[in-house]
Amino acid sequence: MQKPTYNNADLEVRSLDTMCVNESALEHRWYHNLKYLTVGVFFGIVFIKAEVISWFRIQEMFRLQSFHMYGIIGSAILVAMASIFLIKKFRAKTIYGEEIVFHDKKFNKGQIYGGLIFGLGWALTGACPGPLFAQIGTGATAVAVTLLSAIAGTWIYGYFREKLPH
Amino acid sequence: MTDLLSWPWYVAGPLIGLTVPALLILGNKSFGISSSLRHICASCLPSGIPFFKYNWQKEIWNLVFVLGILIGGIISVTLLSSPQAVNVHPDLVQELAGYGITDYSNLVPVELMNWESLFTARGLIMMVGGGLLVGFGTRYAGGCTSGHSIMGIANLQLPSLIATVFFMIGGFIMANFILPLILSL
């Protein structure tokens, strides 16, 4: 068991960035991460089988030509919302018996500026970060360039973070 | 037997939504994918930037999760029947044909996103420029479609709803006004 080394200010920054702030007090062996691998695999398969990662589907969405993507995002939100409601209502615990905690997000202008910038990139690449990984898996190896570029974009944000309006 | 290979939205959407409780119950993890890009920066090139100085090892689960997504992609195209030509709206087909995009055999437009097109203005803007916007924007906004639009809105977070509205506005602007110019290059 290791004591968290973060101070409060750091937690603030981390929750701002939707990092995992639900730090588990439990220390696990590496193979415990395999369960996240499994969830990721299922998730990736759904992405592809439902064409969520299709550049064409994203174009259709932003041209209001199809309900497909709206249906997927909308029903995903509803199912997630119901799940969170039930978890809170019944105070469900994790498989390790820990209490499941949620953190509120704070508003800052980054959600507007950054949101717009991401939206531009979303329609251009036809992918948000998750689908980038799935696209590469399908053999579209050139998308690795887009992924590296996205990592670079994240790095540039980190570099200029203090100078940007938030 | 028209389109059994492509799952309808009412099957895929709920399955994606179930990822949220799955991650919470498996280990108290909030659903969010763009954070993985930050962890990669922190683990590879922190460069003394405060934003990348944290214990990224504690977030390895997130990197394992995205590795799973990549493997899911491989499994889908090798073991499960590979996706057929994407069936999209005829108006879009017509519009894209005007830019010489006619190949729907892959989920990404192979005529736009391949190694050769990296050396064209169009391909460079779309792949490198688009990637930069995605990486920069998601971190600036504090999340992407998974962290804000699904996890955030499902947890009734107003900032996430605001972010999602601006994701959509940016997407509409790009797809309808800027992308046509880029595709004409």
JSON list of N, CA and C in Angstrom, two decimals, chain A residues 7-38:
[
{"chain": "A", "resi": 7, "resn": "ASN", "atom": "N", "xyz": [-0.63, 16.40, -4.01]},
{"chain": "A", "resi": 7, "resn": "ASN", "atom": "CA", "xyz": [-1.25, 17.37, -3.12]},
{"chain": "A", "resi": 7, "resn": "ASN", "atom": "C", "xyz": [-2.57, 17.81, -3.73]},
{"chain": "A", "resi": 8, "resn": "ASN", "atom": "N", "xyz": [-3.29, 18.65, -3.01]},
{"chain": "A", "resi": 8, "resn": "ASN", "atom": "CA", "xyz": [-4.63, 19.02, -3.46]},
{"chain": "A", "resi": 8, "resn": "ASN", "atom": "C", "xyz": [-4.62, 19.77, -4.78]},
{"chain": "A", "resi": 9, "resn": "ALA", "atom": "N", "xyz": [-3.64, 20.67, -4.94]},
{"chain": "A", "resi": 9, "resn": "ALA", "atom": "CA", "xyz": [-3.57, 21.46, -6.17]},
{"chain": "A", "resi": 9, "resn": "ALA", "atom": "C", "xyz": [-3.41, 20.53, -7.35]},
{"chain": "A", "resi": 10, "resn": "ASP", "atom": "N", "xyz": [-2.63, 19.50, -7.16]},
{"chain": "A", "resi": 10, "resn": "ASP", "atom": "CA", "xyz": [-2.41, 18.56, -8.23]},
{"chain": "A", "resi": 10, "resn": "ASP", "atom": "C", "xyz": [-3.69, 17.81, -8.59]},
{"chain": "A", "resi": 11, "resn": "LEU", "atom": "N", "xyz": [-4.44, 17.47, -7.56]},
{"chain": "A", "resi": 11, "resn": "LEU", "atom": "CA", "xyz": [-5.70, 16.77, -7.80]},
{"chain": "A", "resi": 11, "resn": "LEU", "atom": "C", "xyz": [-6.64, 17.65, -8.60]},
{"chain": "A", "resi": 12, "resn": "GLU", "atom": "N", "xyz": [-6.60, 18.94, -8.27]},
{"chain": "A", "resi": 12, "resn": "GLU", "atom": "CA", "xyz": [-7.42, 19.92, -8.98]},
{"chain": "A", "resi": 12, "resn": "GLU", "atom": "C", "xyz": [-7.07, 19.90, -10.47]},
{"chain": "A", "resi": 13, "resn": "VAL", "atom": "N", "xyz": [-5.79, 19.97, -10.76]},
{"chain": "A", "resi": 13, "resn": "VAL", "atom": "CA", "xyz": [-5.32, 19.97, -12.14]},
{"chain": "A", "resi": 13, "resn": "VAL", "atom": "C", "xyz": [-5.72, 18.68, -12.81]},
{"chain": "A", "resi": 14, "resn": "ARG", "atom": "N", "xyz": [-5.60, 17.60, -12.08]},
{"chain": "A", "resi": 14, "resn": "ARG", "atom": "CA", "xyz": [-5.87, 16.31, -12.71]},
{"chain": "A", "resi": 14, "resn": "ARG", "atom": "C", "xyz": [-7.35, 16.12, -12.99]},
{"chain": "A", "resi": 15, "resn": "SER", "atom": "N", "xyz": [-8.20, 16.60, -12.09]},
{"chain": "A", "resi": 15, "resn": "SER", "atom": "CA", "xyz": [-9.63, 16.42, -12.36]},
{"chain": "A", "resi": 15, "resn": "SER", "atom": "C", "xyz": [-10.06, 17.32, -13.50]},
{"chain": "A", "resi": 16, "resn": "LEU", "atom": "N", "xyz": [-9.36, 18.46, -13.62]},
{"chain": "A", "resi": 16, "resn": "LEU", "atom": "CA", "xyz": [-9.63, 19.37, -14.72]},
{"chain": "A", "resi": 16, "resn": "LEU", "atom": "C", "xyz": [-9.41, 18.67, -16.05]},
{"chain": "A", "resi": 17, "resn": "ASP", "atom": "N", "xyz": [-8.49, 17.77, -16.03]},
{"chain": "A", "resi": 17, "resn": "ASP", "atom": "CA", "xyz": [-8.11, 17.11, -17.28]},
{"chain": "A", "resi": 17, "resn": "ASP", "atom": "C", "xyz": [-8.69, 15.72, -17.39]},
{"chain": "A", "resi": 18, "resn": "THR", "atom": "N", "xyz": [-9.72, 15.46, -16.64]},
{"chain": "A", "resi": 18, "resn": "THR", "atom": "CA", "xyz": [-10.40, 14.17, -16.65]},
{"chain": "A", "resi": 18, "resn": "THR", "atom": "C", "xyz": [-9.44, 13.00, -16.57]},
{"chain": "A", "resi": 19, "resn": "MET", "atom": "N", "xyz": [-8.37, 13.22, -15.84]},
{"chain": "A", "resi": 19, "resn": "MET", "atom": "CA", "xyz": [-7.52, 12.06, -15.60]},
{"chain": "A", "resi": 19, "resn": "MET", "atom": "C", "xyz": [-8.20, 11.23, -14.54]},
{"chain": "A", "resi": 20, "resn": "CYS", "atom": "N", "xyz": [-7.72, 10.05, -14.40]},
{"chain": "A", "resi": 20, "resn": "CYS", "atom": "CA", "xyz": [-8.32, 9.21, -13.39]},
{"chain": "A", "resi": 20, "resn": "CYS", "atom": "C", "xyz": [-7.98, 9.76, -12.01]},
{"chain": "A", "resi": 21, "resn": "VAL", "atom": "N", "xyz": [-8.96, 10.34, -11.37]},
{"chain": "A", "resi": 21, "resn": "VAL", "atom": "CA", "xyz": [-8.71, 10.87, -10.05]},
{"chain": "A", "resi": 21, "resn": "VAL", "atom": "C", "xyz": [-9.15, 9.88, -8.98]},
{"chain": "A", "resi": 22, "resn": "ASN", "atom": "N", "xyz": [-9.79, 8.82, -9.45]},
{"chain": "A", "resi": 22, "resn": "ASN", "atom": "CA", "xyz": [-10.24, 7.82, -8.50]},
{"chain": "A", "resi": 22, "resn": "ASN", "atom": "C", "xyz": [-9.10, 6.88, -8.16]},
{"chain": "A", "resi": 23, "resn": "GLU", "atom": "N", "xyz": [-8.17, 7.44, -7.44]},
{"chain": "A", "resi": 23, "resn": "GLU", "atom": "CA", "xyz": [-7.01, 6.63, -7.18]},
{"chain": "A", "resi": 23, "resn": "GLU", "atom": "C", "xyz": [-7.33, 5.50, -6.22]},
{"chain": "A", "resi": 24, "resn": "SER", "atom": "N", "xyz": [-7.02, 4.33, -6.64]},
{"chain": "A", "resi": 24, "resn": "SER", "atom": "CA", "xyz": [-7.26, 3.19, -5.77]},
{"chain": "A", "resi": 24, "resn": "SER", "atom": "C", "xyz": [-6.18, 3.16, -4.70]},
{"chain": "A", "resi": 25, "resn": "ALA", "atom": "N", "xyz": [-6.60, 2.86, -3.48]},
{"chain": "A", "resi": 25, "resn": "ALA", "atom": "CA", "xyz": [-5.62, 2.75, -2.41]},
{"chain": "A", "resi": 25, "resn": "ALA", "atom": "C", "xyz": [-4.93, 1.39, -2.48]},
{"chain": "A", "resi": 26, "resn": "LEU", "atom": "N", "xyz": [-5.49, 0.53, -3.31]},
{"chain": "A", "resi": 26, "resn": "LEU", "atom": "CA", "xyz": [-4.93, -0.82, -3.41]},
{"chain": "A", "resi": 26, "resn": "LEU", "atom": "C", "xyz": [-3.84, -0.86, -4.47]},
{"chain": "A", "resi": 27, "resn": "GLU", "atom": "N", "xyz": [-2.83, -1.62, -4.18]},
{"chain": "A", "resi": 27, "resn": "GLU", "atom": "CA", "xyz": [-1.78, -1.83, -5.17]},
{"chain": "A", "resi": 27, "resn": "GLU", "atom": "C", "xyz": [-1.99, -3.20, -5.78]},
{"chain": "A", "resi": 28, "resn": "HIS", "atom": "N", "xyz": [-1.98, -3.24, -7.09]},
{"chain": "A", "resi": 28, "resn": "HIS", "atom": "CA", "xyz": [-2.23, -4.51, -7.74]},
{"chain": "A", "resi": 28, "resn": "HIS", "atom": "C", "xyz": [-1.03, -4.94, -8.56]},
{"chain": "A", "resi": 29, "resn": "ARG", "atom": "N", "xyz": [-0.93, -6.22, -8.78]},
{"chain": "A", "resi": 29, "resn": "ARG", "atom": "CA", "xyz": [0.09, -6.73, -9.68]},
{"chain": "A", "resi": 29, "resn": "ARG", "atom": "C", "xyz": [-0.27, -6.33, -11.11]},
{"chain": "A", "resi": 30, "resn": "TRP", "atom": "N", "xyz": [0.69, -6.35, -11.99]},
{"chain": "A", "resi": 30, "resn": "TRP", "atom": "CA", "xyz": [0.48, -5.85, -13.36]},
{"chain": "A", "resi": 30, "resn": "TRP", "atom": "C", "xyz": [-0.66, -6.54, -14.08]},
{"chain": "A", "resi": 31, "resn": "TYR", "atom": "N", "xyz": [-0.84, -7.84, -13.79]},
{"chain": "A", "resi": 31, "resn": "TYR", "atom": "CA", "xyz": [-1.83, -8.58, -14.59]},
{"chain": "A", "resi": 31, "resn": "TYR", "atom": "C", "xyz": [-3.26, -8.15, -14.28]},
{"chain": "A", "resi": 32, "resn": "HIS", "atom": "N", "xyz": [-3.44, -7.39, -13.22]},
{"chain": "A", "resi": 32, "resn": "HIS", "atom": "CA", "xyz": [-4.78, -6.87, -12.96]},
{"chain": "A", "resi": 32, "resn": "HIS", "atom": "C", "xyz": [-5.23, -5.94, -14.08]},
{"chain": "A", "resi": 33, "resn": "ASN", "atom": "N", "xyz": [-4.25, -5.39, -14.80]},
{"chain": "A", "resi": 33, "resn": "ASN", "atom": "CA", "xyz": [-4.58, -4.49, -15.91]},
{"chain": "A", "resi": 33, "resn": "ASN", "atom": "C", "xyz": [-5.17, -5.24, -17.10]},
{"chain": "A", "resi": 34, "resn": "LEU", "atom": "N", "xyz": [-5.03, -6.56, -17.10]},
{"chain": "A", "resi": 34, "resn": "LEU", "atom": "CA", "xyz": [-5.53, -7.33, -18.24]},
{"chain": "A", "resi": 34, "resn": "LEU", "atom": "C", "xyz": [-7.05, -7.20, -18.38]},
{"chain": "A", "resi": 35, "resn": "LYS", "atom": "N", "xyz": [-7.73, -6.93, -17.27]},
{"chain": "A", "resi": 35, "resn": "LYS", "atom": "CA", "xyz": [-9.18, -6.78, -17.39]},
{"chain": "A", "resi": 35, "resn": "LYS", "atom": "C", "xyz": [-9.54, -5.53, -18.19]},
{"chain": "A", "resi": 36, "resn": "TYR", "atom": "N", "xyz": [-8.68, -4.52, -18.11]},
{"chain": "A", "resi": 36, "resn": "TYR", "atom": "CA", "xyz": [-8.94, -3.32, -18.92]},
{"chain": "A", "resi": 36, "resn": "TYR", "atom": "C", "xyz": [-8.62, -3.59, -20.38]},
{"chain": "A", "resi": 37, "resn": "LEU", "atom": "N", "xyz": [-7.66, -4.48, -20.59]},
{"chain": "A", "resi": 37, "resn": "LEU", "atom": "CA", "xyz": [-7.34, -4.90, -21.96]},
{"chain": "A", "resi": 37, "resn": "LEU", "atom": "C", "xyz": [-8.57, -5.55, -22.58]},
{"chain": "A", "resi": 38, "resn": "THR", "atom": "N", "xyz": [-9.20, -6.43, -21.80]},
{"chain": "A", "resi": 38, "resn": "THR", "atom": "CA", "xyz": [-10.38, -7.14, -22.28]},
{"chain": "A", "resi": 38, "resn": "THR", "atom": "C", "xyz": [-11.51, -6.16, -22.63]}
]
